[in-house]
Coordinates of C-alpha atoms and ligand atoms in Angstrom, one line a residue:
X1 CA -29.1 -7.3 4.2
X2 CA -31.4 -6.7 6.8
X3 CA -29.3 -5.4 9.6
X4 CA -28.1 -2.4 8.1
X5 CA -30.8 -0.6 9.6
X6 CA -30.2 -1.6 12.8
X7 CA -26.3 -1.0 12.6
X8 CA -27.3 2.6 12.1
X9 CA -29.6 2.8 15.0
X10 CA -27.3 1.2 17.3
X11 CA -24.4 3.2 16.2
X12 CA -26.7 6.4 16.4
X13 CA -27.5 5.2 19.9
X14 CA -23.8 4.7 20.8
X15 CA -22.8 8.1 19.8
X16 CA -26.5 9.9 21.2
X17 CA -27.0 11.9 18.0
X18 CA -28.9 12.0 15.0
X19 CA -26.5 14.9 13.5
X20 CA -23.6 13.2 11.4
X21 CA -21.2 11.0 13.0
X22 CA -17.6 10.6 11.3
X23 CA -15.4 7.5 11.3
X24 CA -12.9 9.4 13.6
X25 CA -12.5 13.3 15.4
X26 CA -10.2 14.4 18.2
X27 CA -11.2 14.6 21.7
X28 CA -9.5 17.8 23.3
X29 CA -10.6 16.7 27.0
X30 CA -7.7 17.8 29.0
X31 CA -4.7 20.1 29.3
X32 CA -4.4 20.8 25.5
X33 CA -5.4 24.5 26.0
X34 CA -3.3 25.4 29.2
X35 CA -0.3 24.1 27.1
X36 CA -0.6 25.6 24.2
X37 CA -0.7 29.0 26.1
X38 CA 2.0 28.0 27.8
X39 CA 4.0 27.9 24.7
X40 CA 2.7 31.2 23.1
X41 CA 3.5 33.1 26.7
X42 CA 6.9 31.8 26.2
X43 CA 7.6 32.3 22.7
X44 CA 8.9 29.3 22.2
X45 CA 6.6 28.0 19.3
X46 CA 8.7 26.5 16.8
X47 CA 11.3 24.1 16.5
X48 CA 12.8 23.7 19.7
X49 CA 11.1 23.9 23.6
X50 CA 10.1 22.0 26.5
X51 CA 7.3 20.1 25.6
X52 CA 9.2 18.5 22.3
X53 CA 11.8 17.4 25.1
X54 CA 8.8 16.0 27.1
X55 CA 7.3 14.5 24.6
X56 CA 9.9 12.1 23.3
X57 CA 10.0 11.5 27.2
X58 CA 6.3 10.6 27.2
X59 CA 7.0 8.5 24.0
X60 CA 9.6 6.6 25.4
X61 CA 7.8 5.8 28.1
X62 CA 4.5 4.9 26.6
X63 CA 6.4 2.6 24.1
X64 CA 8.9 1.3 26.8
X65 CA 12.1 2.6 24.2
X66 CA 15.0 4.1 24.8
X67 CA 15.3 6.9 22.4
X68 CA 12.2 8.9 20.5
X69 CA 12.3 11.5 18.1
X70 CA 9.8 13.8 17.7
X71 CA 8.9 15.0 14.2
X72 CA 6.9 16.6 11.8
X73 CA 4.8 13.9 10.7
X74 CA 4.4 9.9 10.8
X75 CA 5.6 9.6 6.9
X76 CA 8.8 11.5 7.7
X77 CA 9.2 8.9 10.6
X78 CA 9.0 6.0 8.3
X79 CA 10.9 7.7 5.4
X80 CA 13.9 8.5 8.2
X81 CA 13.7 5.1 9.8
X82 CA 14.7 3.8 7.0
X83 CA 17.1 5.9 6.2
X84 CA 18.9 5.2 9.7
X85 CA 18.7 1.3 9.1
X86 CA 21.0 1.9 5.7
X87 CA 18.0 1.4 3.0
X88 CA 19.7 3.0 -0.1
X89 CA 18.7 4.2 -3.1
X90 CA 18.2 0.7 -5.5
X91 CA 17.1 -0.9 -2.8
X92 CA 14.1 -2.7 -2.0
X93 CA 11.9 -3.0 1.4
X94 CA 9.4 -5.7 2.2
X95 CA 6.0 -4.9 2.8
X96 CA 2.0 -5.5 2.6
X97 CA -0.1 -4.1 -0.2
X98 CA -2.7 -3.8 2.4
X99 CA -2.0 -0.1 3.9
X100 CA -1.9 3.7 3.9
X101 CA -0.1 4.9 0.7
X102 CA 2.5 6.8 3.6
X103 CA 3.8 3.4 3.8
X104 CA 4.8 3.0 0.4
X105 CA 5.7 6.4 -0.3
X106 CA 8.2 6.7 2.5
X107 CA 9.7 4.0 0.9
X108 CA 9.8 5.7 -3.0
X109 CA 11.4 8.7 -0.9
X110 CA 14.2 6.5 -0.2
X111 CA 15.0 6.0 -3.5
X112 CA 14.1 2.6 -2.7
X113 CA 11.2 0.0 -4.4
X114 CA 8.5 -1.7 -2.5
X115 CA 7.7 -5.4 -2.8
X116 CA 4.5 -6.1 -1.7
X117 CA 3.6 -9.4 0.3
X118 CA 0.4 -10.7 1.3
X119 CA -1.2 -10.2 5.1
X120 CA -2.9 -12.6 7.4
X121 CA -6.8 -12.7 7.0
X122 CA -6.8 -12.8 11.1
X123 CA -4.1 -9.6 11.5
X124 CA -4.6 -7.4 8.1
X125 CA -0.8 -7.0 8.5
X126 CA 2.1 -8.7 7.0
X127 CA 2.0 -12.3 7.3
X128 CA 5.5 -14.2 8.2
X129 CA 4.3 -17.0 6.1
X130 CA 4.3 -14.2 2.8
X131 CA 7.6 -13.3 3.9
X132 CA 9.2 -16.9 4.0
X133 CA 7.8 -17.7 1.2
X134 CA 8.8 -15.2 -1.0
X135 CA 12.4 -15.7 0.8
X136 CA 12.8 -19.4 0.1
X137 CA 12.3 -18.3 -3.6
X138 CA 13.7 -15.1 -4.3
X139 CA 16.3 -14.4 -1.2
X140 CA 20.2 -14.6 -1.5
X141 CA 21.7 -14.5 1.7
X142 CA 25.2 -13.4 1.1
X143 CA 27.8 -11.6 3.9
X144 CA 26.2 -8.0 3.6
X145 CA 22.7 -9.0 3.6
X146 CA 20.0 -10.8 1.8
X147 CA 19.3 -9.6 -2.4
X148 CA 16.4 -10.7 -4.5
X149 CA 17.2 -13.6 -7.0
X150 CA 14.6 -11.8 -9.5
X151 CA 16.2 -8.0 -9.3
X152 CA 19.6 -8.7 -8.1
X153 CA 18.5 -6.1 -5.5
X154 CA 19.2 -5.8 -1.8
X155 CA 16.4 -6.1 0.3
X156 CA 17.7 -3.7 2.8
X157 CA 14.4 -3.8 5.2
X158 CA 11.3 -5.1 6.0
X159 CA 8.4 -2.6 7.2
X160 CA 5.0 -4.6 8.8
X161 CA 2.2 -2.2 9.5
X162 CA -0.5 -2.7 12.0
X163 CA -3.6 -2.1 10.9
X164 CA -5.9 -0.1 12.4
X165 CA -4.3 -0.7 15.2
X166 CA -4.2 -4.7 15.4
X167 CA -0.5 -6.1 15.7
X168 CA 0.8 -8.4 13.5
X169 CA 2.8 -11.2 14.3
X170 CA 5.7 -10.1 15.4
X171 CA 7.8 -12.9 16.9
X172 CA 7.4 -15.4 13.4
X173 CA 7.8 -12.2 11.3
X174 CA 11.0 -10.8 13.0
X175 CA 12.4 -14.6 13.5
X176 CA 12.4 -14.7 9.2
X177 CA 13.9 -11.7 8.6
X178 CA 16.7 -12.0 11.3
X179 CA 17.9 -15.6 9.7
X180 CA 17.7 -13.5 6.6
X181 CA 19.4 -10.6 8.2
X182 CA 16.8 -8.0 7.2
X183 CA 16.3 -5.6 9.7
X184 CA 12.4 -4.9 10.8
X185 CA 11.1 -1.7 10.8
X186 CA 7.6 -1.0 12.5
X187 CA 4.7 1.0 11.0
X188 CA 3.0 1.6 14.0
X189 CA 1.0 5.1 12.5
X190 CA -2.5 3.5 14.0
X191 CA -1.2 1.5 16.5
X192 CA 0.0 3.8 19.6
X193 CA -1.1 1.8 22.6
X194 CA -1.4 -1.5 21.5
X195 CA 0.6 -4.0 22.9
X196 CA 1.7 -7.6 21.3
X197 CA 2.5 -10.4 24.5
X198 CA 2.2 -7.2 26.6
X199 CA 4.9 -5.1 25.0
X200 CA 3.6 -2.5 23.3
X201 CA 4.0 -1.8 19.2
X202 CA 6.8 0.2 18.3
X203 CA 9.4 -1.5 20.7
X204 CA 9.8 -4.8 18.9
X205 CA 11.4 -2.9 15.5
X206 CA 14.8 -1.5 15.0
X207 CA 13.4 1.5 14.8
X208 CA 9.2 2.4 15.0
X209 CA 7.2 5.0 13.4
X210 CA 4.0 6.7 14.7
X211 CA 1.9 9.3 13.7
X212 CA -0.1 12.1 15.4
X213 CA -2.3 13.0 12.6
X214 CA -5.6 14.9 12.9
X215 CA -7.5 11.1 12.6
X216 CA -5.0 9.3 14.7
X217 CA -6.0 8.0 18.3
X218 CA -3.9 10.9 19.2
X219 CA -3.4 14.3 17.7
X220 CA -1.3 17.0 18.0
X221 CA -2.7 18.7 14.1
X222 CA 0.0 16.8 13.1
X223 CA 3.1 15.0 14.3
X224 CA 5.0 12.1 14.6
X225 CA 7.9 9.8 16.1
X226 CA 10.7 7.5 15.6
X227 CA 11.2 5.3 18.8
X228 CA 13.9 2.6 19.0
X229 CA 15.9 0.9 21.5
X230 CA 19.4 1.6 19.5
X231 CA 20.4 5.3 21.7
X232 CA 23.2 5.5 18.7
X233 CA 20.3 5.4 16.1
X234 CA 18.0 7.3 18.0
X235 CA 20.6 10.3 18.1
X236 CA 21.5 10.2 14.8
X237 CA 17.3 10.3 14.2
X238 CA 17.6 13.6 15.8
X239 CA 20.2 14.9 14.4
X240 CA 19.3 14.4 10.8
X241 CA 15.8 15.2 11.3
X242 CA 17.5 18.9 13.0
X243 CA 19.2 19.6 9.8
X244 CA 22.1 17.5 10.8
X245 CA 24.1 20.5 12.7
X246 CA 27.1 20.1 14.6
X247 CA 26.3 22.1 17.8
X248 CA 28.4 25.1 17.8
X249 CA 27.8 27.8 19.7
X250 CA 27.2 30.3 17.1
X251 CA 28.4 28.5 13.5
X252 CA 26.5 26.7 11.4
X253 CA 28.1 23.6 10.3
X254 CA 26.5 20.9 8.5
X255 CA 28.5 17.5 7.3
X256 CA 25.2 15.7 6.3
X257 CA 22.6 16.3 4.3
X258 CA 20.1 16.3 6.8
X259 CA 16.0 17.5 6.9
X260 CA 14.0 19.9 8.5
X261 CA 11.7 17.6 9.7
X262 CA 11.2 19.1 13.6
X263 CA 8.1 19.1 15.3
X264 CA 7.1 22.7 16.4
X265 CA 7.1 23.3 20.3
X266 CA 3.1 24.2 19.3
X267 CA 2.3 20.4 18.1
X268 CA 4.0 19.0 20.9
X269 CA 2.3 20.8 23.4
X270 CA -0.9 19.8 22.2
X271 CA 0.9 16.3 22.0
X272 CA 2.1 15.7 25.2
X273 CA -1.9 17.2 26.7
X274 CA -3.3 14.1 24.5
X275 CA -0.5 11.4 25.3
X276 CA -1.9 12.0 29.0
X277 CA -4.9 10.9 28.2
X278 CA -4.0 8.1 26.0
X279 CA -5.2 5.5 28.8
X280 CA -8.5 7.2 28.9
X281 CA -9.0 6.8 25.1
X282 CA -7.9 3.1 25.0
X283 CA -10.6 2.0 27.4
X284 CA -13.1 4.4 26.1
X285 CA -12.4 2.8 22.6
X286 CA -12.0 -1.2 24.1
X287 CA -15.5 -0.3 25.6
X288 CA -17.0 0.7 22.5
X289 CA -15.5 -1.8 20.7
X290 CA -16.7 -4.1 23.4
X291 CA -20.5 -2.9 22.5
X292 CA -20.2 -3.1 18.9
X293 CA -18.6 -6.7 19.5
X294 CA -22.0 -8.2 21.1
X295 CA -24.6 -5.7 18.9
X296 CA -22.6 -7.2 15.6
X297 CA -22.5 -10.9 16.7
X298 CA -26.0 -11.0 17.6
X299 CA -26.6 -9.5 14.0
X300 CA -24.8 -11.7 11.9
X301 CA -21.9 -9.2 10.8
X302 CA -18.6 -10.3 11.7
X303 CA -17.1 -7.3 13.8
X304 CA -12.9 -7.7 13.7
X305 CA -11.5 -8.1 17.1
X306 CA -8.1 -8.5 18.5
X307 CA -6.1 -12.0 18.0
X308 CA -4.9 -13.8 21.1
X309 CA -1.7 -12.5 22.9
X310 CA -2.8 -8.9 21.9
X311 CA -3.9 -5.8 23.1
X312 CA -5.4 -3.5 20.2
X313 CA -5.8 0.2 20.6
X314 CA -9.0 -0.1 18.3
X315 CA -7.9 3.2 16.7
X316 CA -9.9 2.6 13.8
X317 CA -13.1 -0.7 14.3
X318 CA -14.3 -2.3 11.3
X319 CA -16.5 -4.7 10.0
X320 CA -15.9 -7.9 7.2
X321 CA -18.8 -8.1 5.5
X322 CA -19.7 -10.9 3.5
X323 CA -18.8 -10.0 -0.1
X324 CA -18.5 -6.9 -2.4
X325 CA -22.2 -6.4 -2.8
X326 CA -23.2 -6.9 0.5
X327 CA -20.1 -4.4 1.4
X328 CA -21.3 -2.0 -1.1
X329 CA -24.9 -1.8 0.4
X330 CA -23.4 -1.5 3.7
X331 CA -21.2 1.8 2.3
X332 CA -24.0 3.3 0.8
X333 CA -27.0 3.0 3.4
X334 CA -24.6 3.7 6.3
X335 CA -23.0 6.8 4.9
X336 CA -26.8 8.0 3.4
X337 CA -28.2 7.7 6.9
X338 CA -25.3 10.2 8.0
X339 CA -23.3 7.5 9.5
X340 CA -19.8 7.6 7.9
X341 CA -18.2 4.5 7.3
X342 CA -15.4 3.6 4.4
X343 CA -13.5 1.1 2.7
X344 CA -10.1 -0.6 3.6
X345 CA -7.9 1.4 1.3
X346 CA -7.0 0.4 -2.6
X347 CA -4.1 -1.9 -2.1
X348 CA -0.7 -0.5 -3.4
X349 CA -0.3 -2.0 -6.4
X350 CA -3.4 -0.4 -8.1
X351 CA -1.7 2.9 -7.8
X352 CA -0.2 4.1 -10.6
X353 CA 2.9 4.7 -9.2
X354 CA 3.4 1.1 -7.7
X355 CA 2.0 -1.1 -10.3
X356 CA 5.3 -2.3 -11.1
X357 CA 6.5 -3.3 -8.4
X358 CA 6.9 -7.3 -7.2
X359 CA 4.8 -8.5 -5.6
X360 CA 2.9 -12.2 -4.3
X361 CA -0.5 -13.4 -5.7
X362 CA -2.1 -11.5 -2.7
X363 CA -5.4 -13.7 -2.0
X364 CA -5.5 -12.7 1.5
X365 CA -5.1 -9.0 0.8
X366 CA -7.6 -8.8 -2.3
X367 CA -10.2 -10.8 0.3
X368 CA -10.0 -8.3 2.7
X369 CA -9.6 -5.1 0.0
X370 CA -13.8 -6.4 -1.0
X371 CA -14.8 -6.6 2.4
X372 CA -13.4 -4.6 5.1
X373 CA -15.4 -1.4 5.9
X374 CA -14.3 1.1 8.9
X375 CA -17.3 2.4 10.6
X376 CA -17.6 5.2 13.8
X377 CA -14.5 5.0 16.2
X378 CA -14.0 8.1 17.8
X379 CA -14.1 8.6 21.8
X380 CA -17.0 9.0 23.3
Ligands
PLP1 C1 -1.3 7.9 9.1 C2 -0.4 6.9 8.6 C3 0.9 7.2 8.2 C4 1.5 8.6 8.0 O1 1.3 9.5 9.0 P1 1.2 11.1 8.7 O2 1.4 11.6 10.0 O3 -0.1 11.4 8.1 O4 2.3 11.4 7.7 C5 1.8 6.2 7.8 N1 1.4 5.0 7.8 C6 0.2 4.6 8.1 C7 -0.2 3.2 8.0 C8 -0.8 5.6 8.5 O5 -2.0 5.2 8.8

């Protein structure tokens, strides 16, 4: 494939280096240091402090929800959420093959089984068509929900994830699982900032997860959030994410068996010194992605862009190359030439611990598993 060369020139070019360039690093560009100070000259490091307070304030904002919990990181978020909604252990949760294993894990920490639908080929997240299909065969609407013909389990959820920041489709998906009464739960780890029909991620769930992991489009070392419109929810996030303490002023009760899942006052600060720049990164990102857009079309490599009616953050661009080999080459001569690229992850239900599981006959996902490669995405 003859362009290869040239996709490591231009990306060379885009970043101004010959030195190594990774897939994604921080960029520490504006109050991160003053805060952090600020937090070691008040001592307040750990679990409790200002900027946790402001930064479920700057969440809320930013995602346009009424309640956000700050935590320790985006799996906990998930593995709470679900939690909140009432998924129980023997249940099961809807979701795509297609993803980080965080999804599916937060799931297994519930107690709880994964069954893994297809995506869309234009999204990379959950398709509503998967999800009514799968229905029409296997669901059981009865009074307290909706149970799986096959298992005679109780699909007590259904958790979409956006990949790499692209939103899926949100109205068709939620419209199912409401006239199935499954609750929708959002995976939003990559997608912070991007918006679906100008609403952005994280608000259209029950409850919404996001991460602030070391690779995110924002970092705090690491971090996350549950954001939902439910305050009643929202507070009892906090709560059971706090160790599930009834405030007293100087007695510990607990009457729940809650976590110690708290973000440090350290994270957040460095947090809520990124979240201000979040606007910055989105068009430094939507401009690079902009580039790569023309340089790839005039090359004859499909570069994945946003569908219509969204907004993506493009935390994390990528490429669908034409088959397995042609992928292949791609990894290898890219990540050679010190340009790091990577596959789409394994899909779940190679993994050892989720090969059981249900699942549908996954064309869309297995098309995109051979081709999908993630190349350079950081801010310039
Ligand atoms: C990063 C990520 C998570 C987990 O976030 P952590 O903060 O690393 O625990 C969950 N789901 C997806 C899809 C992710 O990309």
């Amino acid at each position: 494939m003859k362009a290869i060369n040239e996709t490591i020139s231009f990306i060379k070019e885009q970043y101004n280096t010959e030195n190594f360039i990774p897939l994604h690093v921080p960029h520490f560009g504006g109050n991160e240091k003053k805060y952090l100070l600020e937090t070691i000259d008040s001592t307040f490091v750990s679990s409790v402090g200002a900027y946790v307070d402001q930064f479920e304030m700057m969440m809320q904002n930013i995602t346009g929800t009424k309640k956000a919990v700050a935590v320790v990181n985006g799996t906990a978020a998930i593995q709470v959420s679900l939690r909140l909604i009432g998924v129980k252990a023997g249940d099961e949760v809807l979701t795509q093959a297609l993803t980080f294993v965080a999804t599916a894990n937060a799931i297994a920490y519930q107690n709880a089984t994964p069954v893994f639908l297809d995506v869309d080929l234009d999204t990379m997240g959950l398709s509503p068509d998967a999800v009514a299909l799968f229905l029409q065969e296997f669901g059981d609407l009865r009074e307290d929900g909706c149970y799986n013909k096959k298992t005679g389990k109780r699909i007590s959820a259904c958790l979409p994830m956006h990949t790499f920041g692209f939103p899926v489709h949100l109205d068709e998906l939620i419209e199912i699982c409401n006239s199935w009464k499954i609750p929708v739960l959002e995976d939003a780890a990559e997608s912070l900032g991007s918006k679906y029909k100008g609403k952005p991620t994280g608000s259209f769930g029950k409850l919404s997860a996001f991460s602030f992991n070391g690779n995110k489009i924002v970092t705090c070392g690491g971090g996350g959030a549950i954001v939902t419109n439910d305050s009643e929810l929202g507070e009892k996030g906090k709560y059971l994410t706090t160790t599930a303490k009834i405030p007293h002023l100087y007695e510990y009760v607990h009457d729940e068996m809650g976590y110690n899942f708290r973000m440090p006052n350290l994270n957040a600060a460095l947090a809520c010194a990124q979240l201000e720049q979040l606007d910055d990164f989105l068009t430094n990102k939507r401009r690079l992605a902009t580039e790569y857009k023309s340089f790839f079309a005039s090359n004859g490599i499909k570069f994945r862009t946003e569908t219509p009616n969204t907004e993506a953050n493009y935390w994390l661009m990528c490429v669908e190359l034409e088959n397995k080999i042609e992928r292949d080459l791609f990894l290898k001569s890219t990540n050679e030439n010190s340009v790091m690229t990577r596959p789409i992850w394994q899909l779940m239900y190679r993994l050892p611990m989720y090969v059981d599981c249900q699942r549908d006959r996954q064309i869309n996902a297995e098309f995109l598993e051979e081709r999908i490669v993630n190349i350079p995405s950081s801010v310039r």
